[in-house]
PDB file of C-alpha atoms in Angstrom:
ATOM      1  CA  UNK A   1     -51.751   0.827  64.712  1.00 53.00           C
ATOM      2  CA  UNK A   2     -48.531  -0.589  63.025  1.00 67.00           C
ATOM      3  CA  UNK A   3     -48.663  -1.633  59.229  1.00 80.00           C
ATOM      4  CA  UNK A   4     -46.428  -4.826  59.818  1.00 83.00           C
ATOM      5  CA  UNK A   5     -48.967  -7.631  59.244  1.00 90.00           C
ATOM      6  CA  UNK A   6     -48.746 -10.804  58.744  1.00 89.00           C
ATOM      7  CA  UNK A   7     -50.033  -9.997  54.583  1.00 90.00           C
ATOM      8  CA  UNK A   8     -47.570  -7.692  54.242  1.00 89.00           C
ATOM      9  CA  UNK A   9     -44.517 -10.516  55.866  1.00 89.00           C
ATOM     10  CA  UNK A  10     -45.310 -12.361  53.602  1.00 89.00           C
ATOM     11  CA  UNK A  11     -45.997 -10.092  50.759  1.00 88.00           C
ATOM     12  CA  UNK A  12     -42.053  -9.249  51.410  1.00 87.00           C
ATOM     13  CA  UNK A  13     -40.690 -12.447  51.790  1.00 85.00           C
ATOM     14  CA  UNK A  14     -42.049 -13.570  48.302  1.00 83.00           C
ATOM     15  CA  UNK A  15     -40.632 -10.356  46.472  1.00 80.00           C
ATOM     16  CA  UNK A  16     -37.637 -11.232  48.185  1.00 75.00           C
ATOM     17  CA  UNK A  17     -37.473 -14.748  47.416  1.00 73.00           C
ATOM     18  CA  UNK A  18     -38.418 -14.261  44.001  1.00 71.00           C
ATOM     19  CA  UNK A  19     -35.551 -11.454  43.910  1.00 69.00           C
ATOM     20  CA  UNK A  20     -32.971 -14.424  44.211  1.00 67.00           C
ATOM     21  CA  UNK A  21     -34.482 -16.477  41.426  1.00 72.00           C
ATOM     22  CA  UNK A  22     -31.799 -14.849  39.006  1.00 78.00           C
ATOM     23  CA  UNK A  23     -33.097 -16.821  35.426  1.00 77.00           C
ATOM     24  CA  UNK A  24     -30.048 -14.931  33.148  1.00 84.00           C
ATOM     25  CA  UNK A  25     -27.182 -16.425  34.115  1.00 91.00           C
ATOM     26  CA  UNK A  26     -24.387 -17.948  31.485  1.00 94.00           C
ATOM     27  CA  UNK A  27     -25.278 -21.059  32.141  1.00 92.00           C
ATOM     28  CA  UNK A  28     -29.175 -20.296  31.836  1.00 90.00           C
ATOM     29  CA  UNK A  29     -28.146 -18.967  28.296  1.00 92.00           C
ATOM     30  CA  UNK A  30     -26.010 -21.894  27.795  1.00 94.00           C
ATOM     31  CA  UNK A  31     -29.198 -24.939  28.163  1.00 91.00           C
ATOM     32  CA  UNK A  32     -31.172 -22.584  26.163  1.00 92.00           C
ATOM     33  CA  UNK A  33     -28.554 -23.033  23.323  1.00 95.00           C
ATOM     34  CA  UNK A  34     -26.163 -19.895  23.360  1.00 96.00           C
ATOM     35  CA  UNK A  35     -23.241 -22.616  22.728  1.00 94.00           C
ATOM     36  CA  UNK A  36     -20.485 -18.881  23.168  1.00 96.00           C
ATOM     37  CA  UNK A  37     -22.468 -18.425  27.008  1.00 96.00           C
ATOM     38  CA  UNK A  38     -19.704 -20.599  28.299  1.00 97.00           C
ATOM     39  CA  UNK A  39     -15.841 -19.874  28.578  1.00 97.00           C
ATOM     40  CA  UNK A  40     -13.997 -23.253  26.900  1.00 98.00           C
ATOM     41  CA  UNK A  41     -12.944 -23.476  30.848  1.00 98.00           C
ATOM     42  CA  UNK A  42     -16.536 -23.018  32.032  1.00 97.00           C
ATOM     43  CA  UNK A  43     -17.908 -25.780  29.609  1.00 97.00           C
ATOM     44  CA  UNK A  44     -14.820 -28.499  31.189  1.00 98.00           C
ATOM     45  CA  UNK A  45     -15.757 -27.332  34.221  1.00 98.00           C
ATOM     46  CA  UNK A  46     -19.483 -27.769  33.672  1.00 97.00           C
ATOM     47  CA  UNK A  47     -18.670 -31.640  32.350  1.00 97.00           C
ATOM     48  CA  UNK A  48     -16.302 -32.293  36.195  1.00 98.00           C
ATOM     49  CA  UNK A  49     -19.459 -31.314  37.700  1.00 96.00           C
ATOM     50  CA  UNK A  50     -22.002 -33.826  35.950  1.00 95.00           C
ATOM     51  CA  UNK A  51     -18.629 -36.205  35.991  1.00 96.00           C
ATOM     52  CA  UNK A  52     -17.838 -36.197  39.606  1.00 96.00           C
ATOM     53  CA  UNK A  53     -21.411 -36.145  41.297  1.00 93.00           C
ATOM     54  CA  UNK A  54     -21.906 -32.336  42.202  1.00 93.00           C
ATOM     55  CA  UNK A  55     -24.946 -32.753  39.948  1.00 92.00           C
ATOM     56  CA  UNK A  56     -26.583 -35.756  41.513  1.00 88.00           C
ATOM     57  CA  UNK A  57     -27.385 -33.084  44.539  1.00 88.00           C
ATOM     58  CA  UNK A  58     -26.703 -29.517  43.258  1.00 91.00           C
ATOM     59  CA  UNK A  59     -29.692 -29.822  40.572  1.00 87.00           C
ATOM     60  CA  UNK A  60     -32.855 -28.574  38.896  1.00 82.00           C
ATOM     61  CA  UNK A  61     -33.822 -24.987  38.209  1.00 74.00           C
ATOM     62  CA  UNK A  62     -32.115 -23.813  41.628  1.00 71.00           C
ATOM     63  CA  UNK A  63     -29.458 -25.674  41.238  1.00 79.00           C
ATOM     64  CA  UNK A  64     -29.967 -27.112  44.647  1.00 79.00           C
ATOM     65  CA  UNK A  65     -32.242 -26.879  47.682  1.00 75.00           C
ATOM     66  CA  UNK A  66     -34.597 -29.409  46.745  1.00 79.00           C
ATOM     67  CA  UNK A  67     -33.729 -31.223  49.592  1.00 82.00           C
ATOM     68  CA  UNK A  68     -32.179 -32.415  53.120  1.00 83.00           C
ATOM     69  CA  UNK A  69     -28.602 -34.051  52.747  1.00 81.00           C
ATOM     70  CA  UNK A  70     -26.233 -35.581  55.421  1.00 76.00           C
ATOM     71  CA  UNK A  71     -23.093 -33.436  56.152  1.00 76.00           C
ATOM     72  CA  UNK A  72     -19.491 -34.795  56.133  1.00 70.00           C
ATOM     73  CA  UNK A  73     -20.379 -38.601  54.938  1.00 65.00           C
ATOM     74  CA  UNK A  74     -16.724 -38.805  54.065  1.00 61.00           C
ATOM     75  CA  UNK A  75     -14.212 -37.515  56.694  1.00 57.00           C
ATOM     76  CA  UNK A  76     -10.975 -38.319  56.505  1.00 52.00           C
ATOM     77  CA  UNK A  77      -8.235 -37.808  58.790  1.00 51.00           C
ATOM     78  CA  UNK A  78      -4.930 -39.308  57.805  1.00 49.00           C
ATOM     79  CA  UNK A  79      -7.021 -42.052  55.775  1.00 45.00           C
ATOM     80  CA  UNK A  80      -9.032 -43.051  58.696  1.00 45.00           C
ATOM     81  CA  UNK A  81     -12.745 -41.617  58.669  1.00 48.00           C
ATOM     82  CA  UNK A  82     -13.271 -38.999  61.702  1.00 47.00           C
ATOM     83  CA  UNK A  83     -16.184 -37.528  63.828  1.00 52.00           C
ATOM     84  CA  UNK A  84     -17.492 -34.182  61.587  1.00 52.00           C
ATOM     85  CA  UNK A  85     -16.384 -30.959  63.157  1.00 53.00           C
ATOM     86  CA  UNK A  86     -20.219 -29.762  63.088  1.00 55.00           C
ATOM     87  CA  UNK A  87     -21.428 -28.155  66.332  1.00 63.00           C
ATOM     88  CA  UNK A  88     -24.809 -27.520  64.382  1.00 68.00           C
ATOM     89  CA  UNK A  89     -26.973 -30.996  64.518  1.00 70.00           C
ATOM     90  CA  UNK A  90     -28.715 -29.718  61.512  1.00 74.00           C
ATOM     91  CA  UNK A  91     -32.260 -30.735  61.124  1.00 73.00           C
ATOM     92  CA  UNK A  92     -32.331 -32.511  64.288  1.00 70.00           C
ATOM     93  CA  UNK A  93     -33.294 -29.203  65.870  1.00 74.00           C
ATOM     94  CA  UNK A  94     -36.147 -29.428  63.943  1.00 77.00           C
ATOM     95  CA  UNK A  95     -37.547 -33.079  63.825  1.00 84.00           C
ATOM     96  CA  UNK A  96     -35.865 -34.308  67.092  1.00 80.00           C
ATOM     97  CA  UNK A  97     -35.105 -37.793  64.942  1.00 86.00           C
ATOM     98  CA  UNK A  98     -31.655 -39.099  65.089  1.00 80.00           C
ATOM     99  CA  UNK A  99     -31.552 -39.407  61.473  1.00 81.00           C
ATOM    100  CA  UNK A 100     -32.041 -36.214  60.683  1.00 76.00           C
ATOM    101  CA  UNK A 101     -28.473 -35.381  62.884  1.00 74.00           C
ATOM    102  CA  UNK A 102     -26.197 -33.323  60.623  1.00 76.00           C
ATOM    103  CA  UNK A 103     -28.472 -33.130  57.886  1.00 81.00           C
ATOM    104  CA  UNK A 104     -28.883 -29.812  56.210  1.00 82.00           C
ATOM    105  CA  UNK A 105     -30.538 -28.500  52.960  1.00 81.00           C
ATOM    106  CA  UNK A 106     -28.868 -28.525  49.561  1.00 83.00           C
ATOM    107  CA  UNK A 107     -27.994 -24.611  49.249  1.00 86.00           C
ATOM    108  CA  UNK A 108     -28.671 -23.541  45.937  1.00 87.00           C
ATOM    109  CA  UNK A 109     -25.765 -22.831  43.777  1.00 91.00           C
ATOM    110  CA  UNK A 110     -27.762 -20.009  41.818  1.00 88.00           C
ATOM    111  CA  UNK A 111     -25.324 -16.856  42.455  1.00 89.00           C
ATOM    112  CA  UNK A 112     -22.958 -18.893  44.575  1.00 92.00           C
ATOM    113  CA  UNK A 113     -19.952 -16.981  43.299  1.00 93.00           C
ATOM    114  CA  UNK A 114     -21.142 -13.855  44.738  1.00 89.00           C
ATOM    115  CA  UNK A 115     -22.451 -15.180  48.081  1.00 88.00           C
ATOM    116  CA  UNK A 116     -19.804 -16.158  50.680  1.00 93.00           C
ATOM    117  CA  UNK A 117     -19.195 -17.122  53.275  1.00 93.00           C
ATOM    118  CA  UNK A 118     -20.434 -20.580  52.680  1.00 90.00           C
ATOM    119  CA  UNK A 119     -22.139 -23.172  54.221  1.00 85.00           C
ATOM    120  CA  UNK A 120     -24.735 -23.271  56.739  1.00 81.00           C
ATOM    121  CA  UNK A 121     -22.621 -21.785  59.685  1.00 81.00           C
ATOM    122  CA  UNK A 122     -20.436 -19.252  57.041  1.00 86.00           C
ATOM    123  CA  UNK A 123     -17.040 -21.227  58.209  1.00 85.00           C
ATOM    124  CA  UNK A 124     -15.821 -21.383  54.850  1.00 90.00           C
ATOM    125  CA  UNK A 125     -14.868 -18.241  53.538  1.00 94.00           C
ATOM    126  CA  UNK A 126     -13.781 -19.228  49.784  1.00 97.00           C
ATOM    127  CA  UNK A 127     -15.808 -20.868  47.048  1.00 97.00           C
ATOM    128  CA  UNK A 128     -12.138 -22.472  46.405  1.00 97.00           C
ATOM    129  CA  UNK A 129     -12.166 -23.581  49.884  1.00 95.00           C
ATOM    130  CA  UNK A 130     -15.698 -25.190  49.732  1.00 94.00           C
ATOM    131  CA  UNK A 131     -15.218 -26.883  46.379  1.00 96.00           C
ATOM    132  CA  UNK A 132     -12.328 -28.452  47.868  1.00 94.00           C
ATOM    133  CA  UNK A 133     -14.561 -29.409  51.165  1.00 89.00           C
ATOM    134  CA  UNK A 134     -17.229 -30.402  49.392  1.00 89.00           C
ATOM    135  CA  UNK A 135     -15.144 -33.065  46.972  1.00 92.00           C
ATOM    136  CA  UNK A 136     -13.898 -34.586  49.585  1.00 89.00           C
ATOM    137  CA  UNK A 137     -16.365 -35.103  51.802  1.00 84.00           C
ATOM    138  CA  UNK A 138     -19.748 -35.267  50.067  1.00 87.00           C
ATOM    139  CA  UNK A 139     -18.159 -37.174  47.158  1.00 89.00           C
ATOM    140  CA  UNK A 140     -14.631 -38.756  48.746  1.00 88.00           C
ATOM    141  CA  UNK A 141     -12.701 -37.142  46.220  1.00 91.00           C
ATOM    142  CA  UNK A 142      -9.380 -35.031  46.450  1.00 92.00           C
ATOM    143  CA  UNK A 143      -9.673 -32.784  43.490  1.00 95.00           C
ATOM    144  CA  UNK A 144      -6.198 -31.536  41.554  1.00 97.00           C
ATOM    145  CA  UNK A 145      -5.719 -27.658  41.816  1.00 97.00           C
ATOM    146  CA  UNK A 146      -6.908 -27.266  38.192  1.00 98.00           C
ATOM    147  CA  UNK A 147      -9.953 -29.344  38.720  1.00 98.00           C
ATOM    148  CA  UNK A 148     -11.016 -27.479  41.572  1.00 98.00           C
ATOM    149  CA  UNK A 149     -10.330 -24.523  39.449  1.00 98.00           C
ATOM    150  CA  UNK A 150     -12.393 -25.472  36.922  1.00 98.00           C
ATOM    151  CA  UNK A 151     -15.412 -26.452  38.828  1.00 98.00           C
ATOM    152  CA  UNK A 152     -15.114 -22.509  40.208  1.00 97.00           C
ATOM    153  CA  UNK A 153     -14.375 -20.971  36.756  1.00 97.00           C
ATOM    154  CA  UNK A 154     -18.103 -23.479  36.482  1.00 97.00           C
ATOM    155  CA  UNK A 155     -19.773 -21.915  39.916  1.00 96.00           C
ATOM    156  CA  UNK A 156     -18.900 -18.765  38.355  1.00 95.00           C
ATOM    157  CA  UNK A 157     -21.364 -18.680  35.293  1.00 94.00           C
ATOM    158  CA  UNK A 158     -24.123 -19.364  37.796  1.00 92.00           C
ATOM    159  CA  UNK A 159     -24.123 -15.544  38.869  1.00 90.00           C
ATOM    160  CA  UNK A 160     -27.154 -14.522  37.323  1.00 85.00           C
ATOM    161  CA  UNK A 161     -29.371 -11.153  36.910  1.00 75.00           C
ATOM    162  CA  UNK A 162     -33.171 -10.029  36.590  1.00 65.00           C
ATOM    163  CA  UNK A 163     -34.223  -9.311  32.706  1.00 61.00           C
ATOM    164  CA  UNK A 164     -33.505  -5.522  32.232  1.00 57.00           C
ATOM    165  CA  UNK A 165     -30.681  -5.442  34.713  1.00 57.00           C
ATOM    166  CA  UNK A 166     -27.425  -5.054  33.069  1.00 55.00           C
ATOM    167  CA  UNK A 167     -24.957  -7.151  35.005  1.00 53.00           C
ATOM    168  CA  UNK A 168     -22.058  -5.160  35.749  1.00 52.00           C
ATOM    169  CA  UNK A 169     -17.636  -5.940  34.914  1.00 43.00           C
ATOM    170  CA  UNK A 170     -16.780  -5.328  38.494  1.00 40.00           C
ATOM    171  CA  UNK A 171     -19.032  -7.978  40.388  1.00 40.00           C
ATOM    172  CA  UNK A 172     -16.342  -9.755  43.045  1.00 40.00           C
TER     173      UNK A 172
END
């Protein structure tokens, strides 16, 4: 007999999805109060995020994933909106309802720094890169260079670690 039930599935995939739920990050330390948690450049960075809209979908204890969001609803091509270059329909595959066509779960931020490539299909292979995607067309915005550099000096105090676990100086 094999010992791969369906108890101990599922037994695995809750230690492993509990393994991502990484509570110690900077900016965990910084909404509990530690004011020093943050780089100066973290905390402007944190304030373009609420500013621009990031937070109105990248929220709540995960940062995200809460739910289903439309893909590309700005798409600009020489000022004149464009079809998406998705060859994924999203959760269409799922429901089978035209509104759910290019429409794809919030991805957590939790970690984000540490977790390319990015989105759904891994096309994007920079957190740069997908800042700059994502400003322009989830929120229709064409971030400077230092405000996209902010927002990733941000991302980056959402790398986290378990209690107990140092984290270490050489993470990428």
């Amino acid at each position: 007999g094999s010992d791969l039930t369906q108890a101990v599935v599922i037994d695995a995939l809750t230690l492993f999805l509990h393994s991502l739920d990484t509570p110690n990050a900077p900016i965990d330390r910084y909404l509990r109060g530690d004011k020093e948690a943050l780089t100066e450049r973290q905390r402007q960075g944190y304030a373009l995020f609420k500013q621009i809209g990031c937070s109105s979908c990248h929220n709540g204890r995960a940062i995200g994933a809460n739910f289903f969001e439309h893909l590309y609803l700005y798409r600009h091509d020489g000022g004149a909106e464009a079809k998406p270059r998705l060859k994924d329909l999203g959760r269409d595959y799922v429901t089978g309802e035209e509104p759910d066509r290019n429409s794809f779960r919030v991805p957590s931020l939790r970690n984000v720094a540490v977790t390319a490539p990015y989105y759904h299909d891994g096309s994007i292979e920079t957190l740069k890169d997908a800042v700059e995607e994502m400003a322009e067309h989830q929120l229709g915005l064409i971030p400077s260079e230092q405000q996209v550099e902010l927002l990733v000096d941000f991302l980056e105090s959402r790398t986290g670690f378990h209690a107990g676990v140092t984290p270490t100086e050489e993470r990428p």
